[in-house]
Coordinates of C-alpha atoms and ligand atoms in Angstrom, one line a residue:
X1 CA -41.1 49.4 27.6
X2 CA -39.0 46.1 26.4
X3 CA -41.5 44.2 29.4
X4 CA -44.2 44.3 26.8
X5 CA -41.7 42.2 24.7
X6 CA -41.0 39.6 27.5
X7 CA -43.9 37.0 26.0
X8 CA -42.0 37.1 22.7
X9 CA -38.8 36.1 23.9
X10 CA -36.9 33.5 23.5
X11 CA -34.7 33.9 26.2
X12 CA -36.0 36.5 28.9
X13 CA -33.7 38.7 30.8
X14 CA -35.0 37.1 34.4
X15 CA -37.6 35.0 34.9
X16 CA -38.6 35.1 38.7
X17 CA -41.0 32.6 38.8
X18 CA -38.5 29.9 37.3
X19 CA -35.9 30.9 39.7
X20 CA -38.4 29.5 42.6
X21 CA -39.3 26.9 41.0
X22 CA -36.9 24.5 41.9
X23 CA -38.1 25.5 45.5
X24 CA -41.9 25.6 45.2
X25 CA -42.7 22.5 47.6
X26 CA -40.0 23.6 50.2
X27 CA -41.2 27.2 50.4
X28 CA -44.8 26.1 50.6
X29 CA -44.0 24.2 53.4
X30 CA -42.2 26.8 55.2
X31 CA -45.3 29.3 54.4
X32 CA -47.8 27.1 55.5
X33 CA -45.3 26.7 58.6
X34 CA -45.7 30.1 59.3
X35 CA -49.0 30.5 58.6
X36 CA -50.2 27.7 60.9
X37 CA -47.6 29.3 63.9
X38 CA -49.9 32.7 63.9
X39 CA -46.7 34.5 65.0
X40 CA -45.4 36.6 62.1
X41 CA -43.1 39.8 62.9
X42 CA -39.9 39.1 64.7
X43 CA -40.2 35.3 65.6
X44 CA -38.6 32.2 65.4
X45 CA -38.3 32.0 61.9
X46 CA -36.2 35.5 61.4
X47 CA -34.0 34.3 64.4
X48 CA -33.1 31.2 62.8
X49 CA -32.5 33.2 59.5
X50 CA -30.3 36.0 61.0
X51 CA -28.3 32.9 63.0
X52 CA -27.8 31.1 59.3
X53 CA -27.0 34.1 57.5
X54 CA -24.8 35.0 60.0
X55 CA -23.2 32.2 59.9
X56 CA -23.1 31.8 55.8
X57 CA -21.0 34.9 55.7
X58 CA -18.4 34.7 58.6
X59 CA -20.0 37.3 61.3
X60 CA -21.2 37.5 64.7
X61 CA -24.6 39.0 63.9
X62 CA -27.4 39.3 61.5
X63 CA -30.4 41.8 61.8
X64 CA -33.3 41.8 59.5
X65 CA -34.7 44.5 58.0
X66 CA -37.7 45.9 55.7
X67 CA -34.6 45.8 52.9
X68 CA -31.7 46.9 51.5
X69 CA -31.6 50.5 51.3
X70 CA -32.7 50.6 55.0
X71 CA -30.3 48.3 55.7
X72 CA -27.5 50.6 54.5
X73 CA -28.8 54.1 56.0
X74 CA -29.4 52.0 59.7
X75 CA -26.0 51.1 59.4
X76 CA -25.3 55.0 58.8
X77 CA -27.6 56.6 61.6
X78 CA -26.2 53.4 64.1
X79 CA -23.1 55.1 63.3
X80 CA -24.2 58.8 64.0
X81 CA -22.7 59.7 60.4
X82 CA -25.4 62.6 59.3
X83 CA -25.3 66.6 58.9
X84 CA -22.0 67.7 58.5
X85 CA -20.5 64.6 57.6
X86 CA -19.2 62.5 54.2
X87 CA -19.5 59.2 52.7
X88 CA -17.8 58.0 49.7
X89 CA -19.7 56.3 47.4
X90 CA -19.2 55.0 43.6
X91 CA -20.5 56.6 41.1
X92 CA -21.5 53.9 39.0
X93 CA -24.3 51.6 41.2
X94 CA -27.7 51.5 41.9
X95 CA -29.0 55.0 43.7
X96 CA -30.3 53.4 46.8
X97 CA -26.6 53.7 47.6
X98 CA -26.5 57.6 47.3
X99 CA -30.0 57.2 48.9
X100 CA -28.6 55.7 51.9
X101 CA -26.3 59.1 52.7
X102 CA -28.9 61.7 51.4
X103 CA -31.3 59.6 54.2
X104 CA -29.5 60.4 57.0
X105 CA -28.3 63.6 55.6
X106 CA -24.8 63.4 55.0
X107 CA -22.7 64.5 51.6
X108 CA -22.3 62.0 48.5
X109 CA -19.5 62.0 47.3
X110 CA -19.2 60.3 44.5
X111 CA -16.1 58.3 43.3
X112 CA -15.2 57.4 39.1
X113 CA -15.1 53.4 38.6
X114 CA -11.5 51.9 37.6
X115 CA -11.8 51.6 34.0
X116 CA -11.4 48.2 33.6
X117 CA -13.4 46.4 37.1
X118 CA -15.9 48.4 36.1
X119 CA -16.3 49.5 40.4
X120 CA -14.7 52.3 42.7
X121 CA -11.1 53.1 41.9
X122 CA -9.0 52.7 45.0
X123 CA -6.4 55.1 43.7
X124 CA -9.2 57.9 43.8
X125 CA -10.5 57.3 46.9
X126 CA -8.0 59.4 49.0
X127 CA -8.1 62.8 47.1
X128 CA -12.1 62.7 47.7
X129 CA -11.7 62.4 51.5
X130 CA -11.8 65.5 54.0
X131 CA -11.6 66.3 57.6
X132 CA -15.5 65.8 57.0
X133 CA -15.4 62.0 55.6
X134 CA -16.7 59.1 58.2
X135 CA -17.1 56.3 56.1
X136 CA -16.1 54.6 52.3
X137 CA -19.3 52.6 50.9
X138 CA -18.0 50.4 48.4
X139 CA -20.6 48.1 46.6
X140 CA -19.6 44.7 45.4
X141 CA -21.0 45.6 41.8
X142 CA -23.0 43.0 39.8
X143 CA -22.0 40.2 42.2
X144 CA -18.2 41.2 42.0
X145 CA -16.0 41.9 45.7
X146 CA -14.5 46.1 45.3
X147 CA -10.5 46.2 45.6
X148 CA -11.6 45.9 49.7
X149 CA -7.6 45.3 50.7
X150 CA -7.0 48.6 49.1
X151 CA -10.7 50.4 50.2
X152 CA -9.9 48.5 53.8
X153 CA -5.8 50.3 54.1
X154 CA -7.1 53.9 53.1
X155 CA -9.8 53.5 55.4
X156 CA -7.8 52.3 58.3
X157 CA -5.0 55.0 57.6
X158 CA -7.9 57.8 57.4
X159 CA -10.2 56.3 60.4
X160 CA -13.1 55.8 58.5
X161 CA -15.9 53.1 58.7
X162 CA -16.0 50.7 55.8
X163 CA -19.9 49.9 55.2
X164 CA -20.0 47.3 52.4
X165 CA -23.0 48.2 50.1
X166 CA -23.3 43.7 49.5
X167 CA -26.8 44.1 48.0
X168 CA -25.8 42.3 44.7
X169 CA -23.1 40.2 46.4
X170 CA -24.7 37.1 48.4
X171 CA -21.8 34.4 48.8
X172 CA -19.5 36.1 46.9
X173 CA -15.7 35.9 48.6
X174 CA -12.7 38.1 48.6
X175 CA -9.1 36.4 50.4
X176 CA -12.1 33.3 50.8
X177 CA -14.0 35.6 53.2
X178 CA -17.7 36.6 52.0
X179 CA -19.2 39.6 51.6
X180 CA -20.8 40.8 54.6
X181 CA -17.8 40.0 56.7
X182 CA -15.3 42.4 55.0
X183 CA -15.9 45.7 56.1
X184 CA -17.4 47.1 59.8
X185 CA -20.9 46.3 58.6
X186 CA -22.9 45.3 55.2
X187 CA -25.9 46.0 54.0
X188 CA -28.0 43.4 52.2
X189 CA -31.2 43.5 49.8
X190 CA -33.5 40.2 49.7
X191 CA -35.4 41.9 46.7
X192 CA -36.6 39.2 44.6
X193 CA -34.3 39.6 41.7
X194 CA -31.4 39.5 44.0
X195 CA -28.7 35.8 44.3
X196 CA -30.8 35.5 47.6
X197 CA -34.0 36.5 47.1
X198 CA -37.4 36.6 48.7
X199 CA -40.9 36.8 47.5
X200 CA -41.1 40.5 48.5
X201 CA -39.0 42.8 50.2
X202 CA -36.4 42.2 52.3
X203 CA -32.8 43.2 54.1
X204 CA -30.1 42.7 56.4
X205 CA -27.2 43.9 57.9
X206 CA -24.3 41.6 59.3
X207 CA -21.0 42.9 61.0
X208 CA -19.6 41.6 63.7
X209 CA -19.4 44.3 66.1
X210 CA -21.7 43.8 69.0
X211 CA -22.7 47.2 70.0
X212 CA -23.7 48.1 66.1
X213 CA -25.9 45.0 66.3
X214 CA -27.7 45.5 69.6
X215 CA -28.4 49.0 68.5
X216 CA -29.2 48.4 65.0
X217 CA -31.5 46.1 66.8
X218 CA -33.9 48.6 68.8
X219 CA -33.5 51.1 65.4
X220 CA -35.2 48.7 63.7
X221 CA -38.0 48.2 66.0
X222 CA -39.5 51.5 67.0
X223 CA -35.9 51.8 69.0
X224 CA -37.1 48.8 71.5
X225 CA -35.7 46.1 72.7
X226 CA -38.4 45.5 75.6
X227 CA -42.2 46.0 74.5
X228 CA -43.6 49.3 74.8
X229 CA -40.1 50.9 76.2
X230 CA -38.8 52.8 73.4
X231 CA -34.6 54.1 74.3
X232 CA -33.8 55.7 70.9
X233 CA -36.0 57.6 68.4
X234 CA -36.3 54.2 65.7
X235 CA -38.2 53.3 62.9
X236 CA -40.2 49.9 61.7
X237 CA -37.8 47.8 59.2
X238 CA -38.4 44.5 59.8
X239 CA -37.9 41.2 58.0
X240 CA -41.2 39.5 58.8
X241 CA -41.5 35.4 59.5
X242 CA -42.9 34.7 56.2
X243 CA -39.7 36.1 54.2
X244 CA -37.9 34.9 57.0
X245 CA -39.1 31.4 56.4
X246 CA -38.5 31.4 52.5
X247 CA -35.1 32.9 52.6
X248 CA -33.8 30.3 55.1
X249 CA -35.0 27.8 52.0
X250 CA -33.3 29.4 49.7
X251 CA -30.2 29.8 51.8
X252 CA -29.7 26.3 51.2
X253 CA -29.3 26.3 47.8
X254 CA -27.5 29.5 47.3
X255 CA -24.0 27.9 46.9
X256 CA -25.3 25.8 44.4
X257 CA -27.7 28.7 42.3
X258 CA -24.4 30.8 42.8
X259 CA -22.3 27.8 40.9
X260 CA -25.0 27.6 38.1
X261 CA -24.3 31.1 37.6
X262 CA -21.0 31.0 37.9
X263 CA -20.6 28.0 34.9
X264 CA -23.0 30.8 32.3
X265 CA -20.1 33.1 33.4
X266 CA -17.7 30.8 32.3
X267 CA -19.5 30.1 28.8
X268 CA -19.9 33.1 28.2
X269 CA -16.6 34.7 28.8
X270 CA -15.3 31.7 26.5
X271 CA -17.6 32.5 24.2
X272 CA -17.0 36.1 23.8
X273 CA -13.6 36.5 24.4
X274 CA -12.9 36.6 20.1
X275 CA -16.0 39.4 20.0
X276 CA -15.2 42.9 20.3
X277 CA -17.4 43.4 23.8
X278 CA -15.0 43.9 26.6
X279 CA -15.9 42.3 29.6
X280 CA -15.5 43.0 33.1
X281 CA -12.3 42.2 35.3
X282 CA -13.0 40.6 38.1
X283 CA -10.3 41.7 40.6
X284 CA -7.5 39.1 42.2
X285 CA -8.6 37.7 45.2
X286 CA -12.2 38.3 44.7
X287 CA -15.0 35.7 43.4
X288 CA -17.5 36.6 41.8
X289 CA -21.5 35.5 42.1
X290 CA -22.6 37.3 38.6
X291 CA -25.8 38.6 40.0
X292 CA -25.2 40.2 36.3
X293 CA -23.4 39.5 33.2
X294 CA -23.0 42.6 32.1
X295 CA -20.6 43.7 28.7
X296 CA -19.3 46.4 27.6
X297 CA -18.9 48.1 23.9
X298 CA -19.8 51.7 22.3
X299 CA -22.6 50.3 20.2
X300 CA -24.2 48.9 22.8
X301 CA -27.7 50.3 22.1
X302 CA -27.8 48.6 18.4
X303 CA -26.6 45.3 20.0
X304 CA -29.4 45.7 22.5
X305 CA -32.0 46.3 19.5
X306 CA -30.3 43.1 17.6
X307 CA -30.7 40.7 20.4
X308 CA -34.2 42.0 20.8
X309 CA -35.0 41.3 17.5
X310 CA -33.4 37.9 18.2
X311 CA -35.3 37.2 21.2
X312 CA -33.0 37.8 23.7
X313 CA -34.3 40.0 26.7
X314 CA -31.6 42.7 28.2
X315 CA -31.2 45.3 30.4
X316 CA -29.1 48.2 31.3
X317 CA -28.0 48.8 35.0
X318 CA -28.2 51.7 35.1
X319 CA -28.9 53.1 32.2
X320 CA -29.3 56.9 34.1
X321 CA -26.5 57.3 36.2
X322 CA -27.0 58.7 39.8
X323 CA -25.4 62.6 39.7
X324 CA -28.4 62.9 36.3
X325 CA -31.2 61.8 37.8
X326 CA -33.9 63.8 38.7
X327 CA -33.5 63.0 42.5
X328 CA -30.0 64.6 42.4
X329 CA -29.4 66.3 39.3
X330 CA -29.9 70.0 40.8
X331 CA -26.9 69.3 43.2
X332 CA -23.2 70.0 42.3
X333 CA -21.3 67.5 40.9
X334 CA -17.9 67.1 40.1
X335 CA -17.0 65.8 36.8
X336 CA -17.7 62.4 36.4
X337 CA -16.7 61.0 32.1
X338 CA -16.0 57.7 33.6
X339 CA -19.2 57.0 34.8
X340 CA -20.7 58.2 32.5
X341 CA -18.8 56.8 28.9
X342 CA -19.3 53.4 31.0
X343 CA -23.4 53.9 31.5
X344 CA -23.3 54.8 27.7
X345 CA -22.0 51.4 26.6
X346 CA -22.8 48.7 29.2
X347 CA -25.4 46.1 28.3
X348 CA -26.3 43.0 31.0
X349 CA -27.2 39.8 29.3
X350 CA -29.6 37.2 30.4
X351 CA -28.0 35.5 33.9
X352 CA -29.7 33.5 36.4
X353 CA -28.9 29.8 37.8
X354 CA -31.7 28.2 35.1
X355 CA -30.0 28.9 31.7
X356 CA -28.8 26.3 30.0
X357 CA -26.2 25.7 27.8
X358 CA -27.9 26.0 24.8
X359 CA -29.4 29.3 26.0
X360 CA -26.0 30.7 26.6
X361 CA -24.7 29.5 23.1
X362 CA -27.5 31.2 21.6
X363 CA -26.9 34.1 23.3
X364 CA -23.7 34.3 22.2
X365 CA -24.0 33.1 19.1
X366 CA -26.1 36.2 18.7
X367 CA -24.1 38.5 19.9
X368 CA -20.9 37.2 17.6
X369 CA -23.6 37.8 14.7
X370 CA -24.0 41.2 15.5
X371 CA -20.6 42.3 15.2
X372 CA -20.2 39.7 12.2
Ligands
PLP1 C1 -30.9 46.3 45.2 C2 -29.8 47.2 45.7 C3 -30.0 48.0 46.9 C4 -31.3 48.2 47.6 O1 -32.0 47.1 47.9 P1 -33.6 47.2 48.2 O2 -33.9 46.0 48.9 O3 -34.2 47.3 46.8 O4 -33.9 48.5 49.0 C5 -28.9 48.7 47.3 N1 -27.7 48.7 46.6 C6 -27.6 48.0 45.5 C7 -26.2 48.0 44.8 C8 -28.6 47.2 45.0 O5 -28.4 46.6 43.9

């Protein structure tokens, strides 16, 4: 495990606790607010979140839930997309997005990333859609908007729901609009490593579509919306007034923890621009939040070994992709050599708002020695 290395690093790959750190006597307070209000599931606190976050990212509604992969199969069963039906999905992301479809029981199907944004290629969205298809899932990979004027034109040609998949994507824009507003609904994860993160789980879904909210609404809560009358089979995912409380702190600062990332970006891209790692393209019209700075190059498992040896915590993501793991791997899949060549060679360097710009010379100062 390279976590047993993390006290020898120089440089880790995340640090958590100095993430918060900045924030330690505001999220105290807002605890201690909490604590002392002895109301602590579905207050004040996540109302005022869901209004800011609603607000943050351009939509008419925000509903808290337990997190992010709940977040994205609510949106799915508020829907009634299940047996019998479809959802596109990349390839190459985190599986709680193929978990999302398999939870509600529909068919992944899988789409190969563009070769050079590294995320679903528009161009082979169409042939993977049937009479059975009721939604695309794009995700906004390692902080980055997907091609959505493309994804959003096939979809509205096909009649399918576009469900952005935003969990890595907090504040990031596309056209200027954020992510959360640019589909019919997005799912969002507050999991502590996350742009916006809490100090445990945590979710959301904005859209701006009122009947998807009020519903998602009672889903969330054993299918209530009045105590102890329950209209719809639910379940219990909800974002409690403690997380609540924090992430309306952090919510604050996002725009500026977003900007800190975005300046490593820069440096490093500058940087490594002479080195033989290729690095992602971001696509036009879309900004980027780098919830990972992630580079690409066919001897990517000696460069991770050097920069260990150097100090420098990394990480792969993902290093198994979804069709091969164990959870999936007995199901038929089509071919997929994009995915996989990519999940061979990608490496994710340190990123977060606290490096400085020593750190990220040193980094790639490493980096250029490897290939040296
Ligand atoms: C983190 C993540 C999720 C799931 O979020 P959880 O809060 O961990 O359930 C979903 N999709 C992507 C792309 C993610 O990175």
């Amino acid at each position: 495990m390279y976590e047993d290395l993390t006290d020898k690093m120089l440089i880790d790959f995340l640090n958590l606790g100095r993430v918060n750190a900045p924030y330690e006597p505001a999220i105290r307070e807002a605890i201690e607010r909490v604590l002392r209000s002895g109301y602590y599931i579905l207050g004040e606190e996540t109302a005022a979140f869901e209004r800011e976050f609603a607000s943050y990212c351009g939509v008419k509604h925000c509903v808290g839930v337990a997190n992010g992969l709940d977040a994205l199969h609510l949106i799915l069963r508020a829907y009634g997309i299940g047996p019998g039906h479809e959802v596109i999905v990349p390839a190459n992301t985190f599986i709680a997005t193929w978990l999302a479809v398999s939870l509600v029981g529909a068919r992944i199907v899988p789409v190969e990333p563009d070769e050079l944004s590294w995320n679903i290629a528009p161009e082979r969205i169409e042939e993977a859609i049937t009479p059975r298809t009721r939604a695309i899932m794009p995700v906004h990979l390692y902080g980055a908007p997907a091609d959505m004027d493309a994804i959003r034109e096939i979809a509205q040609r096909h009649h399918l729901r576009v469900i952005e998949d935003a969990a890595q994507a907090h504040g990031a824009r596309y056209r200027g609009l954020r992510a959360g507003s640019l589909g019919d609904a997005a799912g969002f994860s507050f999991y502590p490593g996350k742009n916006l993160g809490a100090l445990g789980d945590g979710g959301a879904i904005t859209t701006s579509d009122d009947d998807l909210a009020e519903h998602l609404r009672k889903l969330r809560n054993y299918g209530s919306s009045i105590k102890y009358q329950h209209d719809v089979a639910g379940v219990n995912s909800r974002l409690d007034e403690m997380q609540s409380a924090v992430l309306r702190v952090k919510l604050q600062h996002l725009d500026a923890d977003n900007a800190r990332r975005a300046a490593v970006a820069d440096s490093y891209r500058e940087a490594l621009a002479d080195t033989p790692v290729e690095l992602i393209r971001i696509p036009d019209k879309a900004q980027s939040i780098w919830h990972l700075f992630v580079v690409r190059t066919p001897r990517r498992d000696a460069l991770r070994d050097y920069l260990t040896s150097r100090g420098i915590g990394t990480q792969i993501h993902y290093p198994v992709p979804c069709h091969r793991q164990g959870a999936f791997a007995h199901q038929a899949w089509p071919e997929l050599p994009v995915t996989e060549r990519l999940q061979s060679q990608i490496l994710s360097l340190p990123m977060s708002p606290y490096l400085s710009a020593d750190d990220v010379a040193y980094v790639a100062a490493q980096v250029k020695a490897f290939f040296a």
